[in-house]
Short mmCIF file of C-alpha atoms and ligand atoms in Angstrom, two decimals:
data_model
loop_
_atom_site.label_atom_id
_atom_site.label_comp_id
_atom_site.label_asym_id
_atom_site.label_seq_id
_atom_site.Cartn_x
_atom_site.Cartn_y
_atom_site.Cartn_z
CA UNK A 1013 0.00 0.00 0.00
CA UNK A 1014 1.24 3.64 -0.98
CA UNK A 1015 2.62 5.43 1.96
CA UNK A 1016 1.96 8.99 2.88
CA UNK A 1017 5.27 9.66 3.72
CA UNK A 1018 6.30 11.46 0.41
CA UNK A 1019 10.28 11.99 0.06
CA UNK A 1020 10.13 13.57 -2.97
CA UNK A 1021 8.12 15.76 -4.46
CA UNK A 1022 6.56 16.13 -8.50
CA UNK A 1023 6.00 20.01 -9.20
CA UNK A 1024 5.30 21.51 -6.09
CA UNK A 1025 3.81 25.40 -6.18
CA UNK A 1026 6.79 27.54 -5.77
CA UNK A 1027 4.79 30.13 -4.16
CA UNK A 1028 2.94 29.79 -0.16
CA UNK A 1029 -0.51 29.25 -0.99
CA UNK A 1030 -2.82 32.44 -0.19
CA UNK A 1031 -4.83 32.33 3.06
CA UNK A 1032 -7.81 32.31 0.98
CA UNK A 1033 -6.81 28.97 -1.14
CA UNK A 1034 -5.54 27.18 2.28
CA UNK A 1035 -9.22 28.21 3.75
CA UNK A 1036 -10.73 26.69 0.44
CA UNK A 1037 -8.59 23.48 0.51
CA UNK A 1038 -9.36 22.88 4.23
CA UNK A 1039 -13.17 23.19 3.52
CA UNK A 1040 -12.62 21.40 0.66
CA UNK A 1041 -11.21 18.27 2.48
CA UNK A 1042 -13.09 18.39 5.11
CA UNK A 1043 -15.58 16.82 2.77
CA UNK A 1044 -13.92 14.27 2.12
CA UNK A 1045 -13.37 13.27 5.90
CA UNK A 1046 -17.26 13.54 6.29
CA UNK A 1047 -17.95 11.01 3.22
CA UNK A 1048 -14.84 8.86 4.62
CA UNK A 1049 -15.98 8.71 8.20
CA UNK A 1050 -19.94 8.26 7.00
CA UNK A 1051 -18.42 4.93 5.54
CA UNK A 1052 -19.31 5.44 1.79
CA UNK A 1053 -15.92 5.18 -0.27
CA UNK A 1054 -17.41 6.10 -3.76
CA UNK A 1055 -18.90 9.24 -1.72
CA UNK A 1056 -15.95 10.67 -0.37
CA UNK A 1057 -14.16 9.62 -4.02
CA UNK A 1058 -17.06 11.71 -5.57
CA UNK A 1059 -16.25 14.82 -2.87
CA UNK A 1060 -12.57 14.61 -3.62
CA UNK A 1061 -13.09 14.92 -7.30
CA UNK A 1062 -15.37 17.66 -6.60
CA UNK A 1063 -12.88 19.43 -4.45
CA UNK A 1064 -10.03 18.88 -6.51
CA UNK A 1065 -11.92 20.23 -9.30
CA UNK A 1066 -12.20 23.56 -7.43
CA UNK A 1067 -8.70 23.66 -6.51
CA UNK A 1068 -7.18 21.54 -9.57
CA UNK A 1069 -3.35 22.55 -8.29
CA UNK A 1070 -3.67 22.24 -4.85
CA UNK A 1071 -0.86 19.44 -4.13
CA UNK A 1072 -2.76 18.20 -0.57
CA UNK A 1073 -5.81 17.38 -2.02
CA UNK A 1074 -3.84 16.00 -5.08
CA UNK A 1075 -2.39 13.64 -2.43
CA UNK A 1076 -5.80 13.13 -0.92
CA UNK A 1077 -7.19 11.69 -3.90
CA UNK A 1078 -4.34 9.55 -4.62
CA UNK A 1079 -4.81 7.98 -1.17
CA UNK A 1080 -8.62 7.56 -1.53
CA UNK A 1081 -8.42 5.77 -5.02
CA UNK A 1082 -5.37 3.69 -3.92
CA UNK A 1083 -6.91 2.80 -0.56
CA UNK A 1084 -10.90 2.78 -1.18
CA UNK A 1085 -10.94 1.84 -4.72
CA UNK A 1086 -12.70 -1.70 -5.46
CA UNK A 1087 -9.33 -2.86 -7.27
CA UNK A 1088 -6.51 -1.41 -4.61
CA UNK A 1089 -3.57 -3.31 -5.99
CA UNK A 1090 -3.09 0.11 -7.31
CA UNK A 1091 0.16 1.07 -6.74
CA UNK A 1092 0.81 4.31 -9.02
CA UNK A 1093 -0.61 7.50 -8.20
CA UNK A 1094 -4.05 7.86 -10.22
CA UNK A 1095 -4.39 12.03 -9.88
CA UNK A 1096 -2.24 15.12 -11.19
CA UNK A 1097 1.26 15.14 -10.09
CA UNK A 1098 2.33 14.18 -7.07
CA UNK A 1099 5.09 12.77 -5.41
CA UNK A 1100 6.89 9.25 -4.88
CA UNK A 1101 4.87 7.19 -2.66
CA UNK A 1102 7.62 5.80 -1.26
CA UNK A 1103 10.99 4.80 -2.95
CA UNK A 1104 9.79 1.95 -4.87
CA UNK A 1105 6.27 2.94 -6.14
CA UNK A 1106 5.92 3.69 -10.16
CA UNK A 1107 4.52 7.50 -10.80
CA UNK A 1108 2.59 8.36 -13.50
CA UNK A 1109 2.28 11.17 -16.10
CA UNK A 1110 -1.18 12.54 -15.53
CA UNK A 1111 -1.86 13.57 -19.00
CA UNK A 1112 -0.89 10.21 -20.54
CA UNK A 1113 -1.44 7.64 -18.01
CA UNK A 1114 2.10 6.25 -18.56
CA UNK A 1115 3.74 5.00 -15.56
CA UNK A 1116 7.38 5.39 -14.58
CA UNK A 1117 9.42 3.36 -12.48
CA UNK A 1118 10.46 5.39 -9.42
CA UNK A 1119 14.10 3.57 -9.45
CA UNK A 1120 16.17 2.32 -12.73
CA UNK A 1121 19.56 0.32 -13.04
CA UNK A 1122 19.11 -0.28 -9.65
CA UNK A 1123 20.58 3.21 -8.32
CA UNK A 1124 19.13 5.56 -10.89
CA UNK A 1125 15.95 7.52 -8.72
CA UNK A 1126 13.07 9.20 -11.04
CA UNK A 1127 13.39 13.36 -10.46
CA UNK A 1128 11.18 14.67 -12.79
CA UNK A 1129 8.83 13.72 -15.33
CA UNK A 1130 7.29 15.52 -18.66
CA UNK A 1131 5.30 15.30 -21.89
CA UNK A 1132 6.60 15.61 -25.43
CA UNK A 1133 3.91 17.44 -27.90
CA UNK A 1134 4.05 17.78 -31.52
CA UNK A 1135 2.96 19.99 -33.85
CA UNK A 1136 1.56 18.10 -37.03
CA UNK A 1137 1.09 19.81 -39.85
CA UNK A 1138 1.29 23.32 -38.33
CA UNK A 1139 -1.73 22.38 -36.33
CA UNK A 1140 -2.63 19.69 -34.09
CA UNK A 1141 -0.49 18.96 -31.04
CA UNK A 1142 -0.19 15.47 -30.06
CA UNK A 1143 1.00 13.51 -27.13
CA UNK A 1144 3.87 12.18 -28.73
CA UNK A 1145 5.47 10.80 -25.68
CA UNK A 1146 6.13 11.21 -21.69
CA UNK A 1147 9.50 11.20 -20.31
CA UNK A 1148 11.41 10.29 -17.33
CA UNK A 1149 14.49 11.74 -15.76
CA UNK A 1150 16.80 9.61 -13.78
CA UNK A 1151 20.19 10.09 -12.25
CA UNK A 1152 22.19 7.74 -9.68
CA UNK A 1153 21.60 9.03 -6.10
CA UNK A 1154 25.39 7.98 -5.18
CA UNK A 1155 27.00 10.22 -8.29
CA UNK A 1156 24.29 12.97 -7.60
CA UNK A 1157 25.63 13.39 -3.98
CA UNK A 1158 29.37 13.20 -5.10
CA UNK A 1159 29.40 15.49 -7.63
CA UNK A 1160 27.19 17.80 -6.22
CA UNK A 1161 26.66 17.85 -2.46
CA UNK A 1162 30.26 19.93 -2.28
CA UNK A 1163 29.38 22.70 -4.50
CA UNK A 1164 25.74 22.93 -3.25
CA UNK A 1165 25.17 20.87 -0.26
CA UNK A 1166 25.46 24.04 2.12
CA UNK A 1167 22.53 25.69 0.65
CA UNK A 1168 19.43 24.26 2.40
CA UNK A 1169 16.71 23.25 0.80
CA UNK A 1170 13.96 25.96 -0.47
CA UNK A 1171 17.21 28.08 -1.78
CA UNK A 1172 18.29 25.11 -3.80
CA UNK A 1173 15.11 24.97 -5.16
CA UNK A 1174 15.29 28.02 -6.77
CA UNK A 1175 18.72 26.73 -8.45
CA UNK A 1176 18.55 26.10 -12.03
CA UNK A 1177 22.24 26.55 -11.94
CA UNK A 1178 22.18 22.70 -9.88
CA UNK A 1179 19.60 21.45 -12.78
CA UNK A 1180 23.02 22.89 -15.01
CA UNK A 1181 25.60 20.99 -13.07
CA UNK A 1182 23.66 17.92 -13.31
CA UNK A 1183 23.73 18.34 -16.87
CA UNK A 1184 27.52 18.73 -17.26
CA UNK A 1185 29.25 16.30 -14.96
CA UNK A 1186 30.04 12.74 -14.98
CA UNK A 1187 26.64 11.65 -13.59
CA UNK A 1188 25.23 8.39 -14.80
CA UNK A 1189 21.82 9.66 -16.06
CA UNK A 1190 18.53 8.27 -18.36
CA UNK A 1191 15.89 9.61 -19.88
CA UNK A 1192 13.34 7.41 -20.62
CA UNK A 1193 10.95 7.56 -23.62
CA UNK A 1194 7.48 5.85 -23.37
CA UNK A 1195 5.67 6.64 -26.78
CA UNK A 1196 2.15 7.51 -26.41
CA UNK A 1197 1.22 8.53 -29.81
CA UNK A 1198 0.57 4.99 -31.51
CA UNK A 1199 1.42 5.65 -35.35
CA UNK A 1200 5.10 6.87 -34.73
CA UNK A 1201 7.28 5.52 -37.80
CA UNK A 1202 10.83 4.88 -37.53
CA UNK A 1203 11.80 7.74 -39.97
CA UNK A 1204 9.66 10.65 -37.95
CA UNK A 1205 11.87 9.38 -35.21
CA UNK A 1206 14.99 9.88 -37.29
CA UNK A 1207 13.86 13.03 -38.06
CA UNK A 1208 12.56 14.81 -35.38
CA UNK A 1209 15.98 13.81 -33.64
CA UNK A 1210 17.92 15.19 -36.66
CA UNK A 1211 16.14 18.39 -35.74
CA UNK A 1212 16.11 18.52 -32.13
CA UNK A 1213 19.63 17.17 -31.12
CA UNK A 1214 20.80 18.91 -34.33
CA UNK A 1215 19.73 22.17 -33.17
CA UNK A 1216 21.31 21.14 -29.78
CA UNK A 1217 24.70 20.04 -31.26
CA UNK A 1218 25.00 23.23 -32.90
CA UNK A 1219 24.54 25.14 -29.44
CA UNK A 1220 27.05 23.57 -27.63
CA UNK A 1221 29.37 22.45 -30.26
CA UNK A 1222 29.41 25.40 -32.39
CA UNK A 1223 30.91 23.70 -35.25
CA UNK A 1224 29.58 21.78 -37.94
CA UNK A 1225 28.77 17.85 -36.10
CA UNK A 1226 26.91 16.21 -39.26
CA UNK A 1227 28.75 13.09 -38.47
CA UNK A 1228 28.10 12.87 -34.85
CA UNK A 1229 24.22 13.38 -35.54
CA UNK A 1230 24.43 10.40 -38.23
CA UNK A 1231 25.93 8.49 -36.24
CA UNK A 1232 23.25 8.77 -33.14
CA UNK A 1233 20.40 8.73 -35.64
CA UNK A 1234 21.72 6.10 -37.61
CA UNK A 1235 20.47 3.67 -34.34
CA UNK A 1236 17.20 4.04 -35.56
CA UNK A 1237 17.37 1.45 -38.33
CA UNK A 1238 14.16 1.33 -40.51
CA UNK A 1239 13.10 -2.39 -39.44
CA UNK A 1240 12.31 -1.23 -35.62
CA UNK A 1241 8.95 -0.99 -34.87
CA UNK A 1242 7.52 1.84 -32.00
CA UNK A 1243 3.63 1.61 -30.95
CA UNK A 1244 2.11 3.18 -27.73
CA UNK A 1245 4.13 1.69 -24.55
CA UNK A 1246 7.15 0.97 -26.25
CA UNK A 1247 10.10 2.32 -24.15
CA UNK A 1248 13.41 4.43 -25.69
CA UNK A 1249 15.61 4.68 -23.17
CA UNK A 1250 19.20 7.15 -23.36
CA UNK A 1251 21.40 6.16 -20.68
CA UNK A 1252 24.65 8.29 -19.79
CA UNK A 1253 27.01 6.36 -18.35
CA UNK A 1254 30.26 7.23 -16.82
CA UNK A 1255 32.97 8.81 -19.24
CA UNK A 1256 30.55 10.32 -21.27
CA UNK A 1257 28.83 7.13 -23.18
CA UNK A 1258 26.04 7.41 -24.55
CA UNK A 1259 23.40 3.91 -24.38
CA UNK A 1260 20.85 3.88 -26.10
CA UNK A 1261 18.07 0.70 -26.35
CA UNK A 1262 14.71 -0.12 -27.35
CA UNK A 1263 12.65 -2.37 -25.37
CA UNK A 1264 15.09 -3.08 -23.61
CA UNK A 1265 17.63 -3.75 -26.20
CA UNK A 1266 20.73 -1.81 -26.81
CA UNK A 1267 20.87 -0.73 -30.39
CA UNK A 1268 23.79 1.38 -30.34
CA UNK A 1269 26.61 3.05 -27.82
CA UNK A 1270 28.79 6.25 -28.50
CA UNK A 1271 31.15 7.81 -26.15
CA UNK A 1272 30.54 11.86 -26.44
CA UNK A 1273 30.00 14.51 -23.75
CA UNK A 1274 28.87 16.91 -26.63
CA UNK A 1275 26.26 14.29 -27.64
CA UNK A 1276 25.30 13.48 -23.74
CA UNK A 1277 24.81 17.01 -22.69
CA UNK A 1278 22.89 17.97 -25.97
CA UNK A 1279 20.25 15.05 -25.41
CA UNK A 1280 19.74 16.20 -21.60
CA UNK A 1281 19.29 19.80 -22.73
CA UNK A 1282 16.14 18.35 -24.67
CA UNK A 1283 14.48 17.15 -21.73
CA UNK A 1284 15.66 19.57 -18.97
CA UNK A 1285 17.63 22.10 -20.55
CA UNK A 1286 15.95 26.21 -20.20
CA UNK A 1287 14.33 25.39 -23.77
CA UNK A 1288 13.10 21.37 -22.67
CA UNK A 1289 10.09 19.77 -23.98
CA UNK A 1290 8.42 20.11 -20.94
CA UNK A 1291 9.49 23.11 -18.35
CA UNK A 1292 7.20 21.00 -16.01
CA UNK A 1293 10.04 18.32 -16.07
CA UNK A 1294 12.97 21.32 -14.80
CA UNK A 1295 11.09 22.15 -12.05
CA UNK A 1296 10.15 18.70 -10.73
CA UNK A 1297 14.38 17.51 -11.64
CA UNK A 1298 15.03 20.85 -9.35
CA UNK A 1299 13.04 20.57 -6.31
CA UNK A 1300 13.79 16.92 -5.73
CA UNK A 1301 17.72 17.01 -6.64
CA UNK A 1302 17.67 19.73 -3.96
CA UNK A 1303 15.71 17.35 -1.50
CA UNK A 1304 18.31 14.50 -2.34
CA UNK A 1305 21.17 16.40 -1.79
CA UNK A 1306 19.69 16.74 1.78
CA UNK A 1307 18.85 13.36 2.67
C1 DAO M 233 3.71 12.69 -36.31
C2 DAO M 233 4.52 12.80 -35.08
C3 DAO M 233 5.99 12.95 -35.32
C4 DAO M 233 6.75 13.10 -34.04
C5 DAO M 233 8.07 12.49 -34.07
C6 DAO M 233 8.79 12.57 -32.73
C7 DAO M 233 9.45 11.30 -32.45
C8 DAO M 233 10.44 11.26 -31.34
C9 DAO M 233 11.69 11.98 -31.58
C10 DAO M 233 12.50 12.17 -30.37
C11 DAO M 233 13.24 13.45 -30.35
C12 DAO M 233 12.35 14.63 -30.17
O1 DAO M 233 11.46 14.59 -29.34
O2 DAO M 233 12.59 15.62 -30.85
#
């Protein structure tokens, strides 16, 4: 069963809610207590929806709801968080994206801890955005905290969180990271793929390189070979390992390996550089680096 003991945190408000909101929120759960202590389960489900659907942000009664549905639903072998974003339920619990539905693992590799997660959409055409795919951001807890805790592990917490400059430092050192890829949209072809990395990490090899990387870029994209096959749920994952090396595998399989910190730190700037996919994703990969630099 999900604890309520939350070590980290998933996009927290930066701000102290006003009195007004923390007035609303208490009212708000309140109901909930009623239906709960009246006994009815689907009741005080119903009030929390309501409630949350007055306050949609409001990270308690996010948390409420996740406990209700995990604890009070008819199936509660539940064990991901079913509402918004909230935090880990503990340090083994998968978290999901709550746009997509897609559930992450809360630890990779064995040492690799989930710190923020966030939504890749695509203009097609000029004009529809689709879900294209959520994302994961890992990093080992034991490089983190090497790496890190000297330069920043004075600063307590709330000013770290305010630190893009660790989300930066993360980026550049020799920290074992992956991001994982779980496609959502289900007719993603091998050559879009191909292409909207030629773009993206093209764009990105440009900013940090400053030189003309065609090669590199071939290379990376050149992993993509036209017989693989992506629908919803399949799972790219680009793993950073020590020296710079770039893994990279498909369900599970490792389709290619090339050691480059230009090519390493212009895939991470995709996902939580200032200009990511998601800024949703930089925020979360802040607040809980700073809470793991203080555990
Ligand atoms: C019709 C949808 C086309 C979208 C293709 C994106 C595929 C994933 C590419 C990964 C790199 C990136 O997100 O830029």
């Amino acid at each position: 069963m999900a604890s309520l003991r939350f070590p980290f945190l998933f996009s927290q408000p930066h701000k102290t809610p006003s009195s007004a909101s923390s007035d609303a929120s208490t009212r708000s759960f309140s109901t909930v207590a009623v239906a709960l202590a009246s006994g009815g389960s689907s009741l005080a489900a119903a009030g929390a929806i309501i409630a949350i659907t007055q306050s949609p942000k409001n990270p308690f009664l996010e948390n409420a709801m996740n406990f209700l549905l995990s604890n009070f639903s008819p199936n509660k072998n539940h064990s991901s968080p079913l509402w918004g974003s909230v935090s880990l339920a503990d340090n083994s619990a998968p978290v999901t994206e709550s746009r997509t539905g897609m559930a992450f693992p809360s630890i990779l590799k064995d040492t690799q801890r989930l710190l923020g997660i966030g939504l890749r959409k695509k203009a097609v055409f000029g004009l529809k955005n689709i879900d294209v795919y959520a994302y994961g951001v890992y990093a080992d807890d034991v490089d983190v905290k090497k790496c890190l805790a000297e330069k920043h592990g004075r600063h307590s917490v709330s000013e770290l969180q305010q630190k893009e400059e660790l989300r930066n430092h993360l980026m550049e050192n020799d920290i074992r990271m992956t991001v994982r890829l779980q496609i959502v949209y289900g007719r993603l072809s091998i050559n879009s793929v191909r292409s909207a990395f030629e773009e993206s990490v093209g764009s990105r090899l440009h900013k940090f390189g400053g030189y003309d990387n065609k090669e590199l870029l071939q290379r990376f994209t050149s992993q993509f070979k036209d017989e693989i096959k992506l629908p919803r749920g399949s799972i790219i994952e680009l793993s950073r390992d020590h020296d710079y090396i770039l893994h990279t595998t498909i369900d599970g399989k490792e389709v290619g390996s090339i050691q480059s910190k230009l090519l390493c730190r212009s895939i991470l700037d995709l996902y939580i550089g200032d200009e990511s996919f998601d800024h949703k994703a930089n925020e979360d990969v802040e607040s809980n680096l700073a809470s793991l630099l203080h555990k």
